[in-house]
CSV table of C-alpha atoms in Angstrom, one decimal:
chain,number,residue,atom,x,y,z
A,1,MET,CA,-147.8,39.5,12.9
A,2,ARG,CA,-149.8,36.8,14.6
A,3,HIS,CA,-146.4,34.8,14.6
A,4,ALA,CA,-144.4,37.5,16.2
A,5,PHE,CA,-147.1,37.8,18.9
A,6,LEU,CA,-147.1,34.3,19.7
A,7,ALA,CA,-143.2,34.0,19.8
A,8,LEU,CA,-143.0,37.3,22.2
A,9,VAL,CA,-146.1,35.3,24.5
A,10,ALA,CA,-143.7,32.2,24.6
A,11,ALA,CA,-140.7,34.1,25.3
A,12,LEU,CA,-142.2,35.9,28.3
A,13,LEU,CA,-143.5,32.8,29.6
A,14,LEU,CA,-140.6,30.9,29.6
A,15,ALA,CA,-138.1,33.5,30.7
A,16,PRO,CA,-138.8,33.1,34.1
A,17,LEU,CA,-138.5,29.2,33.8
A,18,ALA,CA,-135.0,30.1,32.1
A,19,ALA,CA,-134.0,32.0,35.0
A,20,GLN,CA,-135.0,29.5,37.5
A,21,ALA,CA,-133.2,26.8,35.5
A,22,ALA,CA,-129.9,29.0,35.3
A,23,GLN,CA,-129.6,29.3,39.0
A,24,PRO,CA,-127.2,26.8,40.7
A,25,PRO,CA,-128.5,24.0,42.6
A,26,VAL,CA,-129.0,24.5,46.6
A,27,ARG,CA,-126.2,22.9,48.6
A,28,TYR,CA,-126.2,21.5,52.1
A,29,ALA,CA,-123.7,20.1,54.4
A,30,VAL,CA,-126.0,17.6,56.2
A,31,THR,CA,-125.6,14.8,59.2
A,32,LEU,CA,-127.7,11.7,59.7
A,33,ARG,CA,-128.6,10.8,63.2
A,34,GLY,CA,-131.7,8.6,64.3
A,35,THR,CA,-132.9,5.8,66.4
A,36,ILE,CA,-135.1,2.9,65.3
A,37,THR,CA,-136.8,1.0,68.1
A,38,GLU,CA,-138.6,-2.3,68.2
A,39,ALA,CA,-141.1,-3.4,71.1
A,40,VAL,CA,-142.6,-6.9,71.1
A,41,THR,CA,-145.1,-8.2,73.4
A,42,TYR,CA,-145.8,-11.9,73.2
A,43,VAL,CA,-148.2,-14.9,74.5
A,44,GLN,CA,-146.9,-18.6,74.0
A,45,THR,CA,-148.9,-21.4,75.2
A,46,ARG,CA,-147.1,-25.0,74.6
A,47,SER,CA,-148.3,-28.5,76.3
A,48,GLU,CA,-145.8,-30.6,78.2
A,49,GLU,CA,-147.0,-34.0,78.9
A,50,GLU,CA,-149.6,-33.3,81.6
A,51,CYS,CA,-148.9,-29.6,82.1
A,52,ILE,CA,-149.8,-26.4,80.1
A,53,VAL,CA,-147.0,-23.7,79.9
A,54,ARG,CA,-148.1,-20.3,79.2
A,55,ARG,CA,-145.5,-17.6,78.9
A,56,GLU,CA,-146.2,-13.8,78.1
A,57,GLY,CA,-143.5,-11.2,78.1
A,58,ASN,CA,-142.1,-8.2,76.3
A,59,ASP,CA,-138.8,-7.3,74.6
A,60,GLY,CA,-137.2,-5.0,72.4
A,61,ARG,CA,-134.0,-3.7,70.4
A,62,GLU,CA,-132.7,-0.6,69.4
A,63,LEU,CA,-130.6,0.8,66.7
A,64,THR,CA,-129.2,4.1,66.7
A,65,PHE,CA,-127.4,5.3,63.1
A,66,ARG,CA,-125.3,8.5,62.3
A,67,SER,CA,-123.1,9.8,59.9
A,68,VAL,CA,-119.6,9.9,60.3
A,69,ARG,CA,-119.0,13.2,58.7
A,70,PRO,CA,-121.0,15.9,57.1
A,71,THR,CA,-122.2,15.1,53.6
A,72,ARG,CA,-122.8,17.6,51.1
A,73,ILE,CA,-126.2,17.2,49.0
A,74,GLU,CA,-127.5,18.9,46.3
A,75,VAL,CA,-131.2,19.3,46.1
A,76,ARG,CA,-133.1,20.0,42.9
A,77,GLY,CA,-136.8,20.5,42.3
A,78,SER,CA,-138.7,19.6,39.5
A,79,SER,CA,-142.7,20.1,39.0
A,80,SER,CA,-143.6,16.8,40.9
A,81,ARG,CA,-140.4,15.9,43.0
A,82,VAL,CA,-137.3,16.9,44.8
A,83,ILE,CA,-134.2,15.2,43.6
A,84,TYR,CA,-130.9,14.7,46.1
A,85,ARG,CA,-127.8,14.0,45.0
A,86,PRO,CA,-126.1,12.1,46.4
A,87,SER,CA,-129.2,10.1,47.2
A,88,ARG,CA,-127.7,8.3,50.1
A,89,VAL,CA,-125.2,9.0,52.7
A,90,VAL,CA,-122.3,6.8,52.6
A,91,ALA,CA,-120.5,6.9,55.7
A,92,VAL,CA,-122.9,5.6,58.7
A,93,ARG,CA,-122.2,4.2,62.2
A,94,LEU,CA,-124.2,1.9,63.4
A,95,ALA,CA,-124.8,0.7,67.2
A,96,GLY,CA,-127.7,-1.1,68.9
A,97,GLY,CA,-128.5,-3.7,71.3
A,98,VAL,CA,-131.3,-5.2,73.3
A,99,THR,CA,-133.2,-2.8,75.4
A,100,GLY,CA,-134.3,-5.7,78.1
A,101,GLY,CA,-137.5,-7.2,79.1
A,102,SER,CA,-139.2,-9.8,81.1
A,103,SER,CA,-141.4,-12.6,81.0
A,104,THR,CA,-143.6,-14.5,83.4
A,105,GLU,CA,-144.1,-18.3,83.0
A,106,THR,CA,-146.9,-20.2,84.5
A,107,ARG,CA,-147.1,-24.0,84.8
A,108,ARG,CA,-150.2,-25.6,85.3
A,109,CYS,CA,-149.9,-29.3,85.9
A,110,ARG,CA,-152.6,-31.9,87.2
A,111,GLY,CA,-152.9,-32.2,90.5
A,112,ALA,CA,-150.2,-29.6,91.3
A,113,PRO,CA,-150.8,-25.8,92.1
A,114,SER,CA,-149.3,-23.5,89.6
A,115,LYS,CA,-146.7,-21.0,90.7
A,116,PRO,CA,-145.7,-18.4,88.2
A,117,ILE,CA,-142.1,-17.7,87.7
A,118,THR,CA,-141.0,-14.2,86.5
A,119,LEU,CA,-137.4,-13.8,84.4
A,120,VAL,CA,-135.8,-10.7,83.5
A,121,CYS,CA,-133.9,-10.1,80.5
A,122,LYS,CA,-131.3,-7.2,81.1
A,123,PRO,CA,-130.2,-4.6,78.4
A,124,THR,CA,-127.4,-5.4,76.4
A,125,LYS,CA,-125.2,-3.3,73.7
A,126,ALA,CA,-123.9,-4.3,70.7
A,127,PRO,CA,-120.3,-2.8,69.6
A,128,ALA,CA,-120.5,0.0,67.0
A,129,ARG,CA,-119.8,-0.5,63.4
A,130,ALA,CA,-119.7,1.4,60.6
């Protein structure tokens, strides 16, 4: 009697789990699109003969990526994590370039007045690649 009762309780507890496992995985058609931006600020000091040269500036890069076509992804959940199949998007197009920046250079030499020079870099785009 006791064994029958334990078997009944176990069956009642496992029935929802079995029903959940029998359900087909959830499928999505996804497209990927994103941008990674890098911004850099710097200070550089160097000595040349009797002069000290200091350059301060900023610069940056930007990379954009997107999937070429929708990808079918299955999503399954386990007790502690989510599993994606496939785990990566294969066909991705990349494009990017330099966002532009500027710098100021100051040269201090003995017996000469210091005069700052400003340099400006224009943004550039790299060709897209797959």
